[in-house]
Short mmCIF file of C-alpha atoms in Angstrom, two decimals:
data_model
loop_
_atom_site.label_atom_id
_atom_site.label_comp_id
_atom_site.label_asym_id
_atom_site.label_seq_id
_atom_site.Cartn_x
_atom_site.Cartn_y
_atom_site.Cartn_z
CA MET A 1 8.45 66.78 84.48
CA ALA A 2 7.67 63.38 83.12
CA VAL A 3 8.80 62.71 79.61
CA THR A 4 6.39 60.76 77.53
CA GLU A 5 7.89 58.74 74.77
CA GLU A 6 6.03 58.79 71.51
CA VAL A 7 5.16 55.39 70.35
CA PRO A 8 5.65 55.22 66.64
CA GLU A 9 2.54 54.40 64.71
CA ALA A 10 2.35 50.85 63.46
CA ARG A 11 3.19 50.69 59.82
CA VAL A 12 0.42 49.21 57.74
CA ARG A 13 1.68 47.26 54.76
CA GLU A 14 -0.08 47.84 51.50
CA PRO A 15 -1.26 44.54 49.96
CA GLY A 16 0.94 43.57 47.02
CA PRO A 17 -0.31 42.29 43.72
CA SER A 18 -1.95 38.87 44.00
CA VAL A 19 0.02 36.02 42.51
CA LYS A 20 -2.07 33.81 40.25
CA PRO A 21 -1.53 30.15 40.82
CA ARG A 22 0.45 28.53 38.04
CA TRP A 23 -1.31 25.95 35.89
CA CYS A 24 -0.28 22.43 36.60
CA LEU A 25 1.16 20.29 33.83
CA GLY A 26 -2.16 18.50 33.28
CA THR A 27 -4.03 21.78 32.79
CA ARG A 28 -1.43 23.04 30.32
CA LEU A 29 -1.56 19.79 28.36
CA LEU A 30 -5.35 19.80 28.22
CA VAL A 31 -5.55 23.43 27.08
CA GLY A 32 -2.83 22.82 24.51
CA ALA A 33 -4.58 19.73 23.17
CA SER A 34 -7.87 21.67 22.86
CA VAL A 35 -6.20 24.50 20.95
CA LEU A 36 -4.38 22.04 18.69
CA TRP A 37 -7.62 20.20 17.93
CA ALA A 38 -9.38 23.46 17.05
CA VAL A 39 -6.55 24.38 14.67
CA LEU A 40 -6.63 20.94 13.03
CA LEU A 41 -10.39 21.20 12.57
CA VAL A 42 -10.07 24.57 10.83
CA LEU A 43 -7.30 23.22 8.60
CA HIS A 44 -9.43 20.19 7.76
CA VAL A 45 -12.28 22.40 6.60
CA LEU A 46 -9.91 24.54 4.52
CA LEU A 47 -7.68 21.83 3.02
CA ALA A 48 -9.83 18.71 2.56
CA GLY A 49 -10.13 18.08 -1.16
CA ARG A 50 -7.93 21.07 -1.98
CA TRP A 51 -4.36 20.04 -1.05
CA TRP A 52 -3.01 16.63 -1.97
CA PRO A 53 -0.92 15.93 1.20
CA TRP A 54 -4.11 16.32 3.22
CA LEU A 55 -5.42 13.07 1.72
CA VAL A 56 -3.57 11.31 4.54
CA VAL A 57 -5.56 13.26 7.14
CA GLU A 58 -8.77 12.61 5.20
CA ALA A 59 -8.26 8.91 5.89
CA VAL A 60 -9.21 9.55 9.53
CA PRO A 61 -12.74 8.21 10.20
CA PRO A 62 -15.27 11.08 10.58
CA VAL A 63 -16.39 9.75 13.96
CA ALA A 64 -13.08 11.13 15.31
CA LEU A 65 -14.51 14.65 14.88
CA VAL A 66 -16.97 13.79 17.64
CA ALA A 67 -14.91 11.38 19.71
CA VAL A 68 -11.92 13.69 20.29
CA PRO A 69 -13.80 16.76 21.61
CA LEU A 70 -15.98 14.47 23.74
CA LEU A 71 -12.84 12.99 25.29
CA LEU A 72 -11.42 16.46 25.95
CA LEU A 73 -14.72 17.52 27.51
CA ALA A 74 -14.63 14.50 29.79
CA LEU A 75 -11.17 15.56 31.01
CA THR A 76 -11.98 19.24 31.66
CA PRO A 77 -12.69 18.71 35.42
CA LEU A 78 -8.98 18.00 35.78
CA ALA A 79 -8.18 21.54 34.60
CA ARG A 80 -9.66 23.19 37.70
CA PRO A 81 -8.53 26.81 37.11
CA VAL A 82 -10.04 26.94 33.61
CA ARG A 83 -12.51 24.07 33.51
CA ARG A 84 -15.60 26.25 32.92
CA TRP A 85 -14.40 28.32 30.01
CA LEU A 86 -12.54 25.34 28.51
CA ALA A 87 -15.72 23.24 28.57
CA ALA A 88 -17.65 26.08 26.94
CA ALA A 89 -14.96 26.50 24.28
CA LEU A 90 -14.94 22.78 23.42
CA VAL A 91 -18.64 22.83 22.62
CA VAL A 92 -17.83 24.70 19.38
CA PRO A 93 -15.51 22.07 17.81
CA LEU A 94 -17.88 19.36 19.04
CA ALA A 95 -20.83 20.95 17.24
CA VAL A 96 -18.80 21.60 14.08
CA GLY A 97 -17.39 18.07 14.13
CA ALA A 98 -20.83 16.51 14.57
CA TYR A 99 -22.09 18.51 11.58
CA LEU A 100 -19.15 17.58 9.34
CA ALA A 101 -19.20 13.92 10.37
CA ASP A 102 -22.88 13.80 9.36
CA LEU A 103 -23.62 11.08 11.91
CA VAL A 104 -27.38 11.29 11.66
CA PRO A 105 -29.69 8.48 10.54
CA GLY A 106 -31.35 8.69 7.16
CA PHE A 107 -35.06 9.28 6.80
CA PRO A 108 -37.12 7.61 4.06
CA ASP A 109 -38.47 9.96 1.41
CA GLY A 110 -42.04 8.89 0.85
CA ALA A 111 -43.25 12.17 -0.62
CA VAL A 112 -42.28 11.47 -4.24
CA ARG A 113 -44.83 9.70 -6.42
CA GLY A 114 -43.79 7.95 -9.60
CA THR A 115 -42.02 4.85 -10.88
CA GLU A 116 -40.07 2.76 -8.40
CA VAL A 117 -36.68 1.34 -9.43
CA ARG A 118 -34.60 -1.07 -7.38
CA VAL A 119 -30.88 -0.30 -7.50
CA PHE A 120 -28.00 -2.41 -6.21
CA ALA A 121 -24.56 -0.75 -6.05
CA TRP A 122 -21.48 -2.63 -4.87
CA SER A 123 -17.69 -2.60 -4.98
CA THR A 124 -17.14 -6.31 -5.69
CA ASP A 125 -13.46 -6.66 -4.69
CA TYR A 126 -11.92 -7.53 -8.07
CA TRP A 127 -14.70 -9.71 -9.41
CA GLN A 128 -14.47 -12.77 -7.20
CA MET A 129 -10.82 -13.57 -8.01
CA THR A 130 -10.64 -16.00 -5.07
CA ASP A 131 -14.35 -16.47 -4.29
CA ASP A 132 -16.74 -19.27 -5.07
CA LYS A 133 -18.17 -18.12 -8.42
CA ASP A 134 -21.47 -19.94 -8.01
CA ALA A 135 -22.04 -18.40 -4.57
CA PHE A 136 -21.02 -14.99 -5.89
CA TYR A 137 -23.53 -15.06 -8.73
CA ALA A 138 -26.23 -16.50 -6.49
CA PHE A 139 -25.74 -13.55 -4.15
CA LEU A 140 -26.08 -11.09 -7.04
CA ARG A 141 -29.23 -12.78 -8.38
CA ARG A 142 -30.89 -12.67 -4.95
CA GLN A 143 -30.83 -8.88 -5.02
CA ASP A 144 -33.38 -8.90 -7.86
CA ALA A 145 -32.49 -5.30 -8.75
CA ASP A 146 -33.71 -3.45 -11.82
CA VAL A 147 -30.30 -1.78 -12.14
CA TYR A 148 -26.96 -3.12 -10.89
CA LEU A 149 -24.04 -0.69 -10.55
CA LEU A 150 -20.98 -2.86 -9.97
CA GLN A 151 -17.37 -1.78 -9.57
CA GLU A 152 -14.02 -3.61 -9.80
CA TYR A 153 -14.96 -5.73 -12.79
CA LEU A 154 -11.33 -6.74 -13.37
CA TYR A 155 -8.43 -8.85 -12.09
CA TRP A 156 -5.02 -7.85 -10.79
CA VAL A 157 -1.90 -9.79 -11.73
CA ASP A 158 1.55 -8.68 -10.51
CA ASP A 159 0.16 -5.26 -9.52
CA ARG A 160 -1.23 -4.71 -13.02
CA PRO A 161 -4.93 -4.42 -13.94
CA VAL A 162 -6.23 -7.13 -16.26
CA ARG A 163 -9.39 -6.77 -18.30
CA ILE A 164 -11.85 -9.63 -18.06
CA ASP A 165 -14.86 -10.77 -20.05
CA ASP A 166 -17.47 -12.66 -18.05
CA SER A 167 -20.28 -11.55 -20.37
CA ALA A 168 -21.32 -15.07 -21.36
CA ARG A 169 -22.01 -16.09 -17.79
CA LEU A 170 -23.56 -12.71 -16.97
CA ARG A 171 -26.09 -13.20 -19.77
CA ARG A 172 -26.91 -16.69 -18.51
CA GLU A 173 -27.33 -15.49 -14.94
CA PHE A 174 -29.26 -12.34 -15.85
CA PRO A 175 -31.44 -13.10 -18.89
CA GLY A 176 -33.23 -10.04 -20.23
CA TYR A 177 -30.66 -7.62 -18.78
CA ARG A 178 -28.58 -5.23 -20.88
CA LEU A 179 -24.85 -5.30 -20.08
CA SER A 180 -22.80 -2.14 -20.27
CA VAL A 181 -19.07 -2.27 -19.53
CA GLU A 182 -16.66 0.64 -19.30
CA GLY A 183 -13.23 -0.22 -17.98
CA GLU A 184 -13.74 -1.77 -14.53
CA LEU A 185 -17.34 -0.54 -14.27
CA LEU A 186 -20.30 -2.81 -15.07
CA THR A 187 -23.94 -1.75 -15.28
CA LEU A 188 -26.76 -4.28 -15.70
CA SER A 189 -30.30 -3.12 -16.48
CA ARG A 190 -33.55 -4.94 -17.15
CA LEU A 191 -35.10 -1.59 -18.01
CA PRO A 192 -34.64 -0.18 -21.53
CA VAL A 193 -31.23 1.45 -22.05
CA VAL A 194 -31.50 4.68 -24.04
CA ALA A 195 -27.82 5.64 -24.31
CA GLU A 196 -24.35 4.76 -23.06
CA HIS A 197 -21.67 7.42 -22.62
CA HIS A 198 -18.16 6.00 -22.94
CA ARG A 199 -14.81 7.78 -22.82
CA GLU A 200 -12.17 6.99 -25.44
CA VAL A 201 -9.13 5.21 -23.99
CA PRO A 202 -5.85 3.86 -25.43
CA ALA A 203 -6.37 0.68 -27.45
CA SER A 204 -3.34 -1.12 -26.02
CA GLY A 205 -1.67 -1.58 -22.66
CA ASP A 206 -3.44 -0.79 -19.40
CA GLY A 207 -4.48 2.74 -20.32
CA TRP A 208 -8.08 1.50 -20.25
CA TYR A 209 -7.71 1.44 -16.47
CA TRP A 210 -5.37 4.33 -15.65
CA GLN A 211 -6.79 6.76 -18.22
CA GLY A 212 -10.28 5.27 -18.35
CA ALA A 213 -13.36 6.82 -16.82
CA LYS A 214 -14.10 6.20 -13.17
CA THR A 215 -17.70 7.22 -13.69
CA GLN A 216 -19.94 5.28 -16.05
CA ARG A 217 -23.14 6.99 -17.18
CA THR A 218 -26.02 4.92 -18.57
CA ASP A 219 -29.31 6.56 -19.56
CA ILE A 220 -32.23 4.26 -18.79
CA ARG A 221 -35.97 4.57 -19.43
CA ALA A 222 -38.10 4.30 -16.30
CA GLY A 223 -41.78 5.19 -16.17
CA GLY A 224 -41.73 7.13 -19.41
CA ARG A 225 -38.71 9.22 -18.35
CA THR A 226 -35.02 8.97 -19.11
CA VAL A 227 -32.94 8.67 -15.95
CA SER A 228 -29.13 8.82 -15.88
CA PHE A 229 -27.52 6.20 -13.65
CA TYR A 230 -23.92 6.97 -12.72
CA ASN A 231 -21.74 4.05 -11.61
CA VAL A 232 -18.77 5.49 -9.66
CA HIS A 233 -15.44 4.13 -8.45
CA LEU A 234 -12.97 6.89 -7.64
CA PRO A 235 -9.26 6.06 -7.21
CA VAL A 236 -7.98 5.19 -3.74
CA PRO A 237 -6.01 8.06 -2.14
CA PHE A 238 -3.12 5.75 -1.18
CA ARG A 239 -2.34 2.08 -0.73
CA VAL A 240 -2.69 0.71 2.78
CA GLY A 241 0.65 -0.74 3.85
CA ASP A 242 2.89 1.55 1.78
CA ASN A 243 5.71 3.30 3.65
CA PRO A 244 4.45 6.87 4.25
CA LEU A 245 8.05 8.13 4.47
CA GLY A 246 9.04 6.81 1.06
CA SER A 247 9.15 8.91 -2.10
CA GLY A 248 6.95 6.37 -3.87
CA PHE A 249 4.19 6.99 -1.34
CA ARG A 250 4.27 10.75 -1.96
CA SER A 251 4.34 10.47 -5.75
CA PHE A 252 1.45 7.98 -5.74
CA LEU A 253 -0.50 10.22 -3.37
CA LYS A 254 -0.08 13.22 -5.71
CA GLU A 255 -1.00 11.19 -8.80
CA GLN A 256 -4.10 9.77 -7.13
CA TYR A 257 -5.16 13.22 -5.95
CA ASP A 258 -4.91 14.56 -9.52
CA ARG A 259 -6.90 11.59 -10.88
CA ARG A 260 -9.59 11.94 -8.23
CA ASP A 261 -9.85 15.68 -8.82
CA ARG A 262 -10.19 15.22 -12.59
CA GLU A 263 -12.83 12.52 -12.22
CA LEU A 264 -14.88 14.48 -9.68
CA SER A 265 -14.71 17.62 -11.83
CA ALA A 266 -15.85 15.67 -14.89
CA LEU A 267 -18.70 14.07 -12.93
CA ARG A 268 -19.89 17.41 -11.56
CA ALA A 269 -19.72 19.00 -15.02
CA ASP A 270 -21.68 16.14 -16.59
CA LEU A 271 -24.34 16.31 -13.89
CA LYS A 272 -24.65 20.06 -14.26
CA ALA A 273 -25.21 19.80 -18.01
CA ASN A 274 -27.51 16.77 -17.80
CA PRO A 275 -31.23 17.60 -18.17
CA HIS A 276 -32.36 14.16 -16.91
CA PRO A 277 -33.02 13.03 -13.35
CA ALA A 278 -29.97 11.28 -11.97
CA VAL A 279 -28.96 8.49 -9.58
CA VAL A 280 -25.28 8.47 -8.59
CA ALA A 281 -23.94 5.56 -6.53
CA GLY A 282 -20.73 3.71 -5.95
CA ASP A 283 -17.41 3.58 -4.16
CA PHE A 284 -16.06 7.13 -3.80
CA ASN A 285 -13.11 6.02 -1.64
CA SER A 286 -13.63 9.04 0.59
CA PRO A 287 -15.46 9.33 3.92
CA TRP A 288 -16.00 13.06 3.38
CA MET A 289 -18.46 13.18 0.46
CA GLY A 290 -21.24 14.39 2.75
CA ARG A 291 -21.16 17.78 4.48
CA LEU A 292 -17.48 18.51 3.87
CA ARG A 293 -17.20 17.54 0.19
CA PRO A 294 -20.72 17.31 -1.26
CA LEU A 295 -21.11 16.26 -4.87
CA GLY A 296 -23.03 19.41 -5.70
CA ALA A 297 -24.31 20.01 -9.24
CA GLY A 298 -27.89 20.07 -7.95
CA THR A 299 -27.70 16.64 -6.33
CA GLU A 300 -28.85 15.59 -2.88
CA GLY A 301 -26.87 13.19 -0.72
CA HIS A 302 -28.64 10.43 1.20
CA ARG A 303 -27.82 8.54 4.36
CA PRO A 304 -28.79 4.90 4.89
CA ASP A 305 -31.88 4.23 6.99
CA GLY A 306 -31.33 3.21 10.59
CA SER A 307 -28.92 4.26 13.32
CA PRO A 308 -25.96 6.60 12.70
CA PHE A 309 -23.61 3.61 12.76
CA ALA A 310 -25.61 1.90 10.01
CA GLY A 311 -23.87 4.21 7.56
CA PHE A 312 -20.41 2.63 7.87
CA SER A 313 -19.58 0.56 4.78
CA TRP A 314 -15.85 -0.30 5.05
CA PRO A 315 -13.98 -2.49 5.85
CA VAL A 316 -15.82 -5.74 6.47
CA SER A 317 -12.94 -8.02 5.40
CA ASP A 318 -9.31 -8.01 4.21
CA TYR A 319 -8.12 -5.32 6.65
CA PRO A 320 -7.57 -5.56 10.44
CA LEU A 321 -9.53 -2.35 11.00
CA PRO A 322 -12.90 -1.63 12.61
CA ARG A 323 -15.81 -0.75 10.34
CA LEU A 324 -15.68 3.03 10.88
CA TRP A 325 -15.62 4.46 7.35
CA ARG A 326 -18.30 5.21 4.84
CA LEU A 327 -16.74 5.04 1.38
CA ASP A 328 -19.91 4.14 -0.55
CA TRP A 329 -22.34 6.96 -1.28
CA LEU A 330 -25.67 7.70 -2.93
CA PHE A 331 -26.77 10.96 -4.54
CA THR A 332 -29.88 11.79 -6.54
CA GLY A 333 -30.91 14.74 -8.66
CA GLY A 334 -33.92 15.96 -10.58
CA GLY A 335 -36.42 15.19 -7.84
CA VAL A 336 -35.69 11.45 -7.54
CA GLY A 337 -36.95 10.18 -4.18
CA VAL A 338 -35.37 7.54 -1.96
CA PRO A 339 -38.02 5.71 0.14
CA ASP A 340 -35.62 2.94 1.17
CA TYR A 341 -31.82 2.89 1.43
CA ARG A 342 -29.78 0.29 3.28
CA LEU A 343 -26.18 -0.83 3.56
CA GLY A 344 -25.53 -4.53 4.02
CA GLY A 345 -24.70 -7.80 2.36
CA GLY A 346 -21.68 -8.94 0.42
CA GLU A 347 -19.39 -9.32 3.42
CA ALA A 348 -18.44 -12.85 2.29
CA PHE A 349 -17.09 -11.57 -1.03
CA SER A 350 -15.81 -8.03 -0.62
CA ASP A 351 -14.29 -5.54 1.81
CA HIS A 352 -17.29 -3.26 1.11
CA VAL A 353 -20.90 -3.84 2.02
CA ALA A 354 -23.44 -3.25 -0.71
CA GLN A 355 -25.93 -0.43 -1.19
CA SER A 356 -29.52 -1.57 -1.69
CA VAL A 357 -31.77 1.29 -2.74
CA ARG A 358 -35.32 1.88 -3.86
CA VAL A 359 -35.61 5.10 -5.81
CA VAL A 360 -38.74 6.73 -7.17
CA VAL A 361 -38.57 8.54 -10.50
CA PRO A 362 -41.07 11.42 -10.41
CA ARG A 363 -43.70 11.75 -13.07
CA GLU A 364 -42.89 14.31 -15.71
CA ALA A 365 -44.75 17.57 -15.19
CA SER A 366 -47.52 17.94 -17.75
#
């Protein structure tokens, strides 16, 4: 009898769990950078204007909120395993950053009917300490504004503020204008001045500067209505060139934060209690007074006419930095319209460009 050997059945191996490919170093770096940027953006929204060490971060130009996520989006094809969901995720910080950066051109407000007032606001860079005085005054006269809101009406000697009195020449150069001086703030008006609101300061020393108001309010009559013009120069958050690791840098940063916070709170309170239409303009020394830190108190912020990049006002001299910051702002309240608003001029005399504005004071409701 033949013996048939049984051939054992072939063993079929069960497929094991699939092994996901490991992310390469570039993918991990790109994902990590995207997560870090999202965290920084959230912290910026939460801490800007609320925590004094964050003033250093606030010095970053707002255009970075758009430039960084755009750069990350451009690099997402390199993260092949996750490029689709990473690109989708980066759209969120890009949209939020574009909103906060407020990089949209201004649109003239031609709807308001009333009395037109020409306003010229400018941070003058310590009142032509080293400039040609004749050229400086000629530049100011050419603006032919009804109201001038000028900041830095002072000198500095050995890192100390020095009061000046150029009133005699100002009256010669601007006959018919009313001069109003408060600390380093100077308002000129050829319209009738109804009232000036000055803060009491120490009579001696330099308390007039360090404890003096950084917002000057002048009530002016325009078209039968009283309008409050606020001339603003908020303290700088820190001094460019100081050692950020030194204790002096930190103490100055904290002191400046407290001063800025007090001045902004006082300005907002005054605006809230003020029954008159208002025009607020000047050097706020912050690029975040738009969407992220609006002035509030019933005011409306305005952007200069023209392209998004037309809104950058600093620096145009003195600093080896590109012109990427907007430190000079305009707000109106009480229905005041802004049919024309431009930044430009003054580059030969200051590190800030000037604000040239036409506002329209609405007729009083009958």
